[in-house]
mmCIF file of C-alpha atoms in Angstrom:
data_model
loop_
_atom_site.group_PDB
_atom_site.id
_atom_site.type_symbol
_atom_site.label_atom_id
_atom_site.label_comp_id
_atom_site.label_asym_id
_atom_site.label_seq_id
_atom_site.Cartn_x
_atom_site.Cartn_y
_atom_site.Cartn_z
ATOM 1 C CA MET A 26 -11.508 22.293 10.369
ATOM 2 C CA THR A 27 -11.539 21.563 14.098
ATOM 3 C CA GLN A 28 -11.014 24.626 16.265
ATOM 4 C CA THR A 29 -7.752 24.332 18.202
ATOM 5 C CA THR A 30 -7.683 24.887 21.969
ATOM 6 C CA ARG A 31 -4.990 26.795 23.871
ATOM 7 C CA ARG A 32 -3.546 23.535 25.215
ATOM 8 C CA GLU A 33 -3.409 22.056 21.733
ATOM 9 C CA LEU A 34 -1.772 25.195 20.376
ATOM 10 C CA ALA A 35 0.859 24.862 23.112
ATOM 11 C CA MET A 36 1.480 21.245 22.107
ATOM 12 C CA LEU A 37 1.797 22.238 18.453
ATOM 13 C CA ALA A 38 4.214 25.017 19.402
ATOM 14 C CA THR A 39 6.307 22.530 21.377
ATOM 15 C CA ALA A 40 6.276 20.098 18.466
ATOM 16 C CA ALA A 41 7.342 22.869 16.094
ATOM 17 C CA LEU A 42 10.153 23.857 18.471
ATOM 18 C CA ILE A 43 11.385 20.252 18.557
ATOM 19 C CA ALA A 44 11.332 20.141 14.759
ATOM 20 C CA ARG A 45 13.247 23.433 14.480
ATOM 21 C CA THR A 46 15.770 22.259 17.061
ATOM 22 C CA ALA A 47 16.336 19.051 15.104
ATOM 23 C CA LEU A 48 17.008 21.121 11.998
ATOM 24 C CA ALA A 49 19.384 23.442 13.821
ATOM 25 C CA GLN A 50 21.309 20.587 15.409
ATOM 26 C CA THR A 51 21.894 18.971 12.035
ATOM 27 C CA ASP A 52 22.778 22.121 10.077
ATOM 28 C CA GLU A 53 19.428 21.868 8.330
ATOM 29 C CA ALA A 54 20.390 18.483 6.884
ATOM 30 C CA PRO A 55 17.890 17.068 4.383
ATOM 31 C CA SER A 56 15.437 14.466 5.575
ATOM 32 C CA ILE A 57 16.353 10.813 5.201
ATOM 33 C CA ILE A 58 14.362 9.563 2.232
ATOM 34 C CA ARG A 59 14.297 5.907 1.215
ATOM 35 C CA ALA A 60 13.309 4.285 -2.073
ATOM 36 C CA ILE A 61 10.719 1.549 -2.463
ATOM 37 C CA PRO A 62 12.951 -0.922 -4.344
ATOM 38 C CA ARG A 63 10.467 -2.069 -7.007
ATOM 39 C CA THR A 64 9.757 1.399 -8.351
ATOM 40 C CA GLY A 65 12.372 3.738 -6.926
ATOM 41 C CA GLU A 66 9.615 5.936 -5.457
ATOM 42 C CA ARG A 67 11.081 7.736 -2.467
ATOM 43 C CA ILE A 68 9.280 8.306 0.829
ATOM 44 C CA PRO A 69 10.353 9.928 4.117
ATOM 45 C CA ALA A 70 11.873 7.313 6.409
ATOM 46 C CA VAL A 71 9.749 8.069 9.508
ATOM 47 C CA GLY A 72 6.003 7.620 9.457
ATOM 48 C CA LEU A 73 3.102 7.105 11.849
ATOM 49 C CA GLY A 74 1.646 3.859 13.164
ATOM 50 C CA THR A 75 -1.929 3.999 14.429
ATOM 51 C CA ALA A 76 -2.569 0.800 16.403
ATOM 52 C CA TYR A 77 -4.358 1.623 19.693
ATOM 53 C CA GLY A 78 -3.842 5.385 19.389
ATOM 54 C CA PHE A 79 -6.889 6.260 17.289
ATOM 55 C CA ASP A 80 -9.235 3.316 17.792
ATOM 56 C CA ARG A 81 -12.108 5.329 19.292
ATOM 57 C CA ASP A 82 -14.092 7.661 17.057
ATOM 58 C CA ASP A 83 -14.809 10.509 19.438
ATOM 59 C CA GLU A 84 -13.982 14.211 19.599
ATOM 60 C CA GLN A 85 -10.916 13.776 21.789
ATOM 61 C CA THR A 86 -9.410 11.163 19.469
ATOM 62 C CA ARG A 87 -10.096 13.223 16.350
ATOM 63 C CA ARG A 88 -8.469 16.260 17.907
ATOM 64 C CA ALA A 89 -5.394 14.236 18.864
ATOM 65 C CA ALA A 90 -5.210 12.747 15.375
ATOM 66 C CA THR A 91 -5.483 16.217 13.826
ATOM 67 C CA LEU A 92 -2.536 17.518 15.851
ATOM 68 C CA VAL A 93 -0.374 14.480 15.138
ATOM 69 C CA ILE A 94 -1.068 14.441 11.402
ATOM 70 C CA ARG A 95 -0.482 18.192 11.123
ATOM 71 C CA THR A 96 2.882 17.677 12.816
ATOM 72 C CA LEU A 97 3.701 14.780 10.494
ATOM 73 C CA VAL A 98 2.919 16.764 7.352
ATOM 74 C CA GLU A 99 4.462 20.060 8.486
ATOM 75 C CA SER A 100 7.693 18.282 9.465
ATOM 76 C CA GLY A 101 8.054 16.507 6.137
ATOM 77 C CA GLY A 102 6.528 13.100 6.890
ATOM 78 C CA GLN A 103 4.088 11.256 4.624
ATOM 79 C CA LEU A 104 3.484 7.653 5.657
ATOM 80 C CA ILE A 105 0.503 6.669 7.805
ATOM 81 C CA ASP A 106 -0.083 2.984 8.509
ATOM 82 C CA THR A 107 -3.411 1.683 9.805
ATOM 83 C CA ALA A 108 -5.652 -1.399 9.556
ATOM 84 C CA SER A 109 -9.286 -2.363 9.182
ATOM 85 C CA THR A 110 -9.099 -4.007 12.622
ATOM 86 C CA TYR A 111 -7.715 -0.998 14.521
ATOM 87 C CA GLY A 112 -11.107 -0.134 15.954
ATOM 88 C CA ASP A 113 -12.329 3.124 14.422
ATOM 89 C CA ALA A 114 -8.862 4.296 13.334
ATOM 90 C CA GLU A 115 -9.682 4.302 9.627
ATOM 91 C CA ASN A 116 -12.764 6.447 10.317
ATOM 92 C CA VAL A 117 -10.804 8.888 12.442
ATOM 93 C CA LEU A 118 -7.946 9.167 9.961
ATOM 94 C CA GLY A 119 -10.257 9.510 6.969
ATOM 95 C CA SER A 120 -12.179 12.357 8.584
ATOM 96 C CA VAL A 121 -9.061 14.233 9.714
ATOM 97 C CA ILE A 122 -7.216 13.832 6.412
ATOM 98 C CA SER A 123 -10.280 14.956 4.453
ATOM 99 C CA ASN A 124 -11.009 17.918 6.745
ATOM 100 C CA GLU A 125 -7.387 19.092 6.648
ATOM 101 C CA GLY A 126 -7.029 18.581 2.879
ATOM 102 C CA PHE A 127 -3.984 16.349 3.389
ATOM 103 C CA ARG A 128 -4.738 13.388 1.106
ATOM 104 C CA ASP A 129 -2.313 14.429 -1.656
ATOM 105 C CA LYS A 130 0.445 14.963 0.914
ATOM 106 C CA LEU A 131 0.254 11.492 2.449
ATOM 107 C CA PHE A 132 1.225 7.908 1.691
ATOM 108 C CA ILE A 133 -1.652 5.892 3.178
ATOM 109 C CA ALA A 134 -1.257 2.208 4.009
ATOM 110 C CA THR A 135 -3.894 -0.064 5.494
ATOM 111 C CA LYS A 136 -4.262 -3.785 6.141
ATOM 112 C CA LEU A 137 -6.973 -6.373 5.605
ATOM 113 C CA GLU A 138 -7.360 -9.680 7.410
ATOM 114 C CA ALA A 139 -8.350 -11.421 4.170
ATOM 115 C CA PRO A 140 -8.951 -10.568 0.493
ATOM 116 C CA ASP A 141 -12.553 -9.647 1.227
ATOM 117 C CA PRO A 142 -14.244 -7.265 -1.262
ATOM 118 C CA ALA A 143 -16.558 -5.972 1.469
ATOM 119 C CA GLU A 144 -13.613 -5.212 3.737
ATOM 120 C CA ILE A 145 -11.654 -3.284 1.110
ATOM 121 C CA LYS A 146 -14.789 -1.340 0.180
ATOM 122 C CA ARG A 147 -15.282 -0.427 3.836
ATOM 123 C CA SER A 148 -11.650 0.658 4.271
ATOM 124 C CA LEU A 149 -11.772 2.906 1.207
ATOM 125 C CA SER A 150 -15.013 4.456 2.444
ATOM 126 C CA ARG A 151 -13.750 4.990 5.961
ATOM 127 C CA LEU A 152 -10.453 6.472 4.780
ATOM 128 C CA LYS A 153 -12.352 8.682 2.306
ATOM 129 C CA THR A 154 -10.037 7.821 -0.557
ATOM 130 C CA ALA A 155 -10.546 6.233 -3.962
ATOM 131 C CA LYS A 156 -7.076 4.683 -3.974
ATOM 132 C CA LEU A 157 -4.652 3.421 -1.356
ATOM 133 C CA ASP A 158 -0.917 3.797 -1.608
ATOM 134 C CA LEU A 159 -0.284 0.427 0.065
ATOM 135 C CA LEU A 160 -2.660 -2.466 0.777
ATOM 136 C CA GLN A 161 -1.312 -5.200 3.053
ATOM 137 C CA LEU A 162 -2.410 -8.702 4.077
ATOM 138 C CA HIS A 163 -2.453 -8.428 7.865
ATOM 139 C CA ASN A 164 -0.588 -10.888 10.102
ATOM 140 C CA VAL A 165 0.227 -13.718 7.710
ATOM 141 C CA ARG A 166 -0.303 -17.018 9.533
ATOM 142 C CA ASN A 167 -0.566 -19.630 6.805
ATOM 143 C CA ARG A 168 2.180 -20.383 4.304
ATOM 144 C CA ARG A 169 -0.472 -20.989 1.620
ATOM 145 C CA GLN A 170 -2.001 -17.511 1.854
ATOM 146 C CA SER A 171 -2.190 -15.786 -1.527
ATOM 147 C CA LEU A 172 -1.886 -12.194 -2.689
ATOM 148 C CA ALA A 173 -3.682 -12.898 -5.975
ATOM 149 C CA ARG A 174 -6.739 -10.809 -5.087
ATOM 150 C CA PHE A 175 -4.565 -7.992 -3.729
ATOM 151 C CA LYS A 176 -2.573 -7.986 -6.961
ATOM 152 C CA ALA A 177 -5.807 -7.903 -8.957
ATOM 153 C CA TRP A 178 -6.940 -4.875 -6.966
ATOM 154 C CA LYS A 179 -3.577 -3.271 -7.683
ATOM 155 C CA ALA A 180 -4.062 -3.892 -11.428
ATOM 156 C CA GLN A 181 -7.514 -2.307 -11.142
ATOM 157 C CA GLY A 182 -6.063 0.823 -9.515
ATOM 158 C CA VAL A 183 -7.425 0.234 -6.011
ATOM 159 C CA CYS A 184 -3.892 0.432 -4.583
ATOM 160 C CA ARG A 185 -0.402 1.225 -5.841
ATOM 161 C CA TYR A 186 1.530 -1.380 -3.822
ATOM 162 C CA VAL A 187 0.704 -4.654 -2.064
ATOM 163 C CA GLY A 188 2.364 -6.035 1.039
ATOM 164 C CA VAL A 189 2.315 -8.547 3.880
ATOM 165 C CA THR A 190 2.744 -8.059 7.629
ATOM 166 C CA SER A 191 3.594 -10.054 10.744
ATOM 167 C CA THR A 192 4.377 -9.211 14.360
ATOM 168 C CA PHE A 193 4.392 -12.789 15.679
ATOM 169 C CA HIS A 194 7.642 -14.738 15.602
ATOM 170 C CA GLY A 195 5.778 -18.043 15.560
ATOM 171 C CA ASP A 196 4.416 -17.041 12.167
ATOM 172 C CA PHE A 197 7.810 -16.243 10.630
ATOM 173 C CA PRO A 198 7.959 -19.573 8.713
ATOM 174 C CA ALA A 199 4.614 -18.776 7.093
ATOM 175 C CA MET A 200 5.760 -15.217 6.414
ATOM 176 C CA GLU A 201 8.960 -16.461 4.772
ATOM 177 C CA ALA A 202 7.035 -18.867 2.527
ATOM 178 C CA VAL A 203 4.527 -16.209 1.448
ATOM 179 C CA ILE A 204 7.216 -13.583 0.786
ATOM 180 C CA ALA A 205 9.249 -15.995 -1.339
ATOM 181 C CA ARG A 206 6.248 -17.206 -3.365
ATOM 182 C CA GLU A 207 4.079 -14.066 -3.635
ATOM 183 C CA GLN A 208 6.896 -11.495 -3.841
ATOM 184 C CA PRO A 209 5.058 -8.516 -2.317
ATOM 185 C CA ASP A 210 6.158 -4.934 -2.949
ATOM 186 C CA VAL A 211 6.463 -4.230 0.785
ATOM 187 C CA VAL A 212 7.034 -6.306 3.926
ATOM 188 C CA GLN A 213 6.048 -4.997 7.368
ATOM 189 C CA ILE A 214 7.687 -6.703 10.311
ATOM 190 C CA ASP A 215 8.219 -6.364 14.068
ATOM 191 C CA TYR A 216 11.813 -5.129 14.402
ATOM 192 C CA SER A 217 13.626 -3.131 17.063
ATOM 193 C CA VAL A 218 17.087 -2.887 18.600
ATOM 194 C CA GLY A 219 15.739 -5.053 21.413
ATOM 195 C CA ASP A 220 14.146 -7.658 19.126
ATOM 196 C CA ARG A 221 16.321 -8.447 16.126
ATOM 197 C CA GLU A 222 14.953 -11.781 14.893
ATOM 198 C CA ALA A 223 13.563 -10.126 11.745
ATOM 199 C CA GLN A 224 17.052 -8.803 10.994
ATOM 200 C CA LYS A 225 18.281 -12.381 10.610
ATOM 201 C CA ARG A 226 15.319 -13.953 8.833
ATOM 202 C CA ILE A 227 12.984 -11.497 7.127
ATOM 203 C CA LEU A 228 15.155 -8.582 6.015
ATOM 204 C CA PRO A 229 17.537 -10.714 3.893
ATOM 205 C CA LEU A 230 14.565 -12.304 2.132
ATOM 206 C CA ALA A 231 12.925 -8.918 1.558
ATOM 207 C CA ALA A 232 16.167 -7.622 0.052
ATOM 208 C CA GLU A 233 16.431 -10.691 -2.172
ATOM 209 C CA ILE A 234 13.023 -10.094 -3.751
ATOM 210 C CA LYS A 235 13.517 -6.303 -3.777
ATOM 211 C CA ALA A 236 10.705 -5.521 -1.348
ATOM 212 C CA GLY A 237 10.525 -2.415 0.789
ATOM 213 C CA VAL A 238 10.524 -2.903 4.569
ATOM 214 C CA LEU A 239 8.401 -1.123 7.182
ATOM 215 C CA THR A 240 9.275 -1.727 10.820
ATOM 216 C CA ALA A 241 6.378 -2.067 13.225
ATOM 217 C CA GLN A 242 6.831 -1.772 17.001
ATOM 218 C CA PRO A 243 10.220 -0.025 16.715
ATOM 219 C CA PHE A 244 10.090 0.758 20.449
ATOM 220 C CA GLY A 245 9.398 -2.862 21.364
ATOM 221 C CA SER A 246 5.802 -2.105 22.410
ATOM 222 C CA GLY A 247 7.199 0.387 24.934
ATOM 223 C CA ARG A 248 9.654 -2.061 26.518
ATOM 224 C CA LEU A 249 12.659 -0.072 25.340
ATOM 225 C CA PHE A 250 11.438 3.154 26.929
ATOM 226 C CA ARG A 251 10.739 1.350 30.198
ATOM 227 C CA ALA A 252 14.274 -0.092 30.153
ATOM 228 C CA VAL A 253 15.900 3.352 29.840
ATOM 229 C CA ARG A 254 13.608 5.231 32.233
ATOM 230 C CA GLY A 255 15.710 7.624 34.289
ATOM 231 C CA LYS A 256 18.734 7.229 32.020
ATOM 232 C CA THR A 257 20.178 9.703 29.507
ATOM 233 C CA VAL A 258 21.323 8.959 25.981
ATOM 234 C CA PRO A 259 25.010 7.913 26.252
ATOM 235 C CA ASP A 260 27.575 10.516 25.242
ATOM 236 C CA TRP A 261 28.894 8.399 22.369
ATOM 237 C CA ALA A 262 25.428 8.456 20.746
ATOM 238 C CA LYS A 263 24.584 12.129 21.210
ATOM 239 C CA ASP A 264 26.023 13.238 17.887
ATOM 240 C CA PHE A 265 23.328 11.256 16.058
ATOM 241 C CA ALA A 266 20.494 10.963 18.612
ATOM 242 C CA SER A 267 19.172 13.731 20.842
ATOM 243 C CA SER A 268 16.506 11.545 22.474
ATOM 244 C CA TRP A 269 15.823 7.892 23.239
ATOM 245 C CA ALA A 270 13.191 7.782 20.498
ATOM 246 C CA GLN A 271 15.778 8.897 17.948
ATOM 247 C CA PHE A 272 18.319 6.431 19.380
ATOM 248 C CA PHE A 273 15.923 3.510 18.866
ATOM 249 C CA LEU A 274 14.695 4.665 15.441
ATOM 250 C CA LYS A 275 18.139 5.461 14.091
ATOM 251 C CA TYR A 276 19.338 1.975 14.964
ATOM 252 C CA LEU A 277 16.723 0.676 12.506
ATOM 253 C CA LEU A 278 17.396 3.331 9.864
ATOM 254 C CA GLY A 279 21.072 2.445 10.082
ATOM 255 C CA ASP A 280 20.052 -0.702 8.195
ATOM 256 C CA GLU A 281 19.642 0.424 4.587
ATOM 257 C CA ARG A 282 17.171 -2.403 3.918
ATOM 258 C CA VAL A 283 14.646 -0.565 6.105
ATOM 259 C CA THR A 284 12.488 1.730 3.983
ATOM 260 C CA ALA A 285 10.642 3.404 6.859
ATOM 261 C CA VAL A 286 9.936 3.103 10.568
ATOM 262 C CA ILE A 287 6.349 3.528 11.760
ATOM 263 C CA PRO A 288 6.247 4.294 15.499
ATOM 264 C CA GLY A 289 2.773 4.816 16.887
ATOM 265 C CA THR A 290 1.783 7.916 18.852
ATOM 266 C CA SER A 291 -1.214 10.120 19.565
ATOM 267 C CA ASN A 292 0.969 12.954 20.888
ATOM 268 C CA PRO A 293 2.253 15.650 18.474
ATOM 269 C CA VAL A 294 5.326 16.316 20.633
ATOM 270 C CA HIS A 295 6.305 12.661 20.389
ATOM 271 C CA MET A 296 5.548 12.751 16.661
ATOM 272 C CA ALA A 297 7.965 15.662 16.226
ATOM 273 C CA ASP A 298 10.612 13.869 18.276
ATOM 274 C CA ASN A 299 10.217 10.716 16.185
ATOM 275 C CA LEU A 300 10.532 12.728 12.984
ATOM 276 C CA GLY A 301 13.843 14.069 14.286
ATOM 277 C CA ALA A 302 15.245 10.634 13.464
ATOM 278 C CA MET A 303 14.973 11.629 9.795
ATOM 279 C CA ARG A 304 17.596 14.308 10.322
ATOM 280 C CA GLY A 305 21.337 14.176 10.755
ATOM 281 C CA ARG A 306 23.689 11.273 10.402
ATOM 282 C CA LEU A 307 22.965 7.637 11.113
ATOM 283 C CA PRO A 308 25.061 5.344 13.311
ATOM 284 C CA ASP A 309 27.781 3.439 11.497
ATOM 285 C CA PRO A 310 28.060 -0.389 11.799
ATOM 286 C CA ASP A 311 30.381 -0.195 14.810
ATOM 287 C CA GLN A 312 28.011 2.197 16.577
ATOM 288 C CA ARG A 313 25.038 -0.043 15.785
ATOM 289 C CA ASN A 314 26.884 -2.935 17.413
ATOM 290 C CA ARG A 315 27.528 -0.725 20.426
ATOM 291 C CA MET A 316 23.833 0.171 20.552
ATOM 292 C CA VAL A 317 22.933 -3.523 20.601
ATOM 293 C CA ALA A 318 25.383 -4.207 23.422
ATOM 294 C CA PHE A 319 24.033 -1.232 25.381
ATOM 295 C CA VAL A 320 20.409 -2.349 25.057
ATOM 296 C CA ASP A 321 21.178 -6.010 25.739
ATOM 297 C CA ASN A 322 22.884 -5.006 29.002
ATOM 298 C CA LEU A 323 20.033 -2.868 30.326
#
């Protein structure tokens, strides 16, 4: 195990305080847990995205990853989403998860660019696991792309679920065709209160085929935070969101078709704040409409 510095201990203490405060503010309400429709398996509704945050395999990155993953696990989270193309993220995550003994406490998802046996072998080796929870075809671009090899790997026990992902609106027609034909277990899509195209096109299709939904870029690649800089959460939202992160995440979780949100961070304090969105009540439909109007008028 990596020795923790005083500064890191302070960050962990702050993260723990945020988690305790979230519990106290919601009368120790249970975490929001969502089912993967195909199986009914339930997972915590807030996870961790790892694009850009852990792409360098050095001591500083591993230490940051250790603090964030400890916070995730200790606050009741499970889902970590990564990809073979996120630099050295798989290496970093594999080392931290193995060193901390967290594998059995996590739901690990990764993505491949193509059904390449060498690539899946490398991902398994880097993540130090014999089996993935979710294996996804990354950034679907062609409507003829197939999940046949992914499904074969699933049958062989390499993964438990297969999925597809896209964060490019120009590729939505291809994504729609692949979802309808291949019927993946999980769909990962770019979706935020500031970018709701997936809400109209992808989520209804995912619900139709009974696929789980993971929402990438739930903060709009940081645009939402920049838009509210210097502002406080409006009074009418404070009974369900104590921070802007929770405001943005709870908008998404207010849609029951969303299985989990996967905001990225390399900061344990932000991880704890994000996980606070799993606690307390969610906005009702009228409040979600008000959230949209608020964001659209920023």
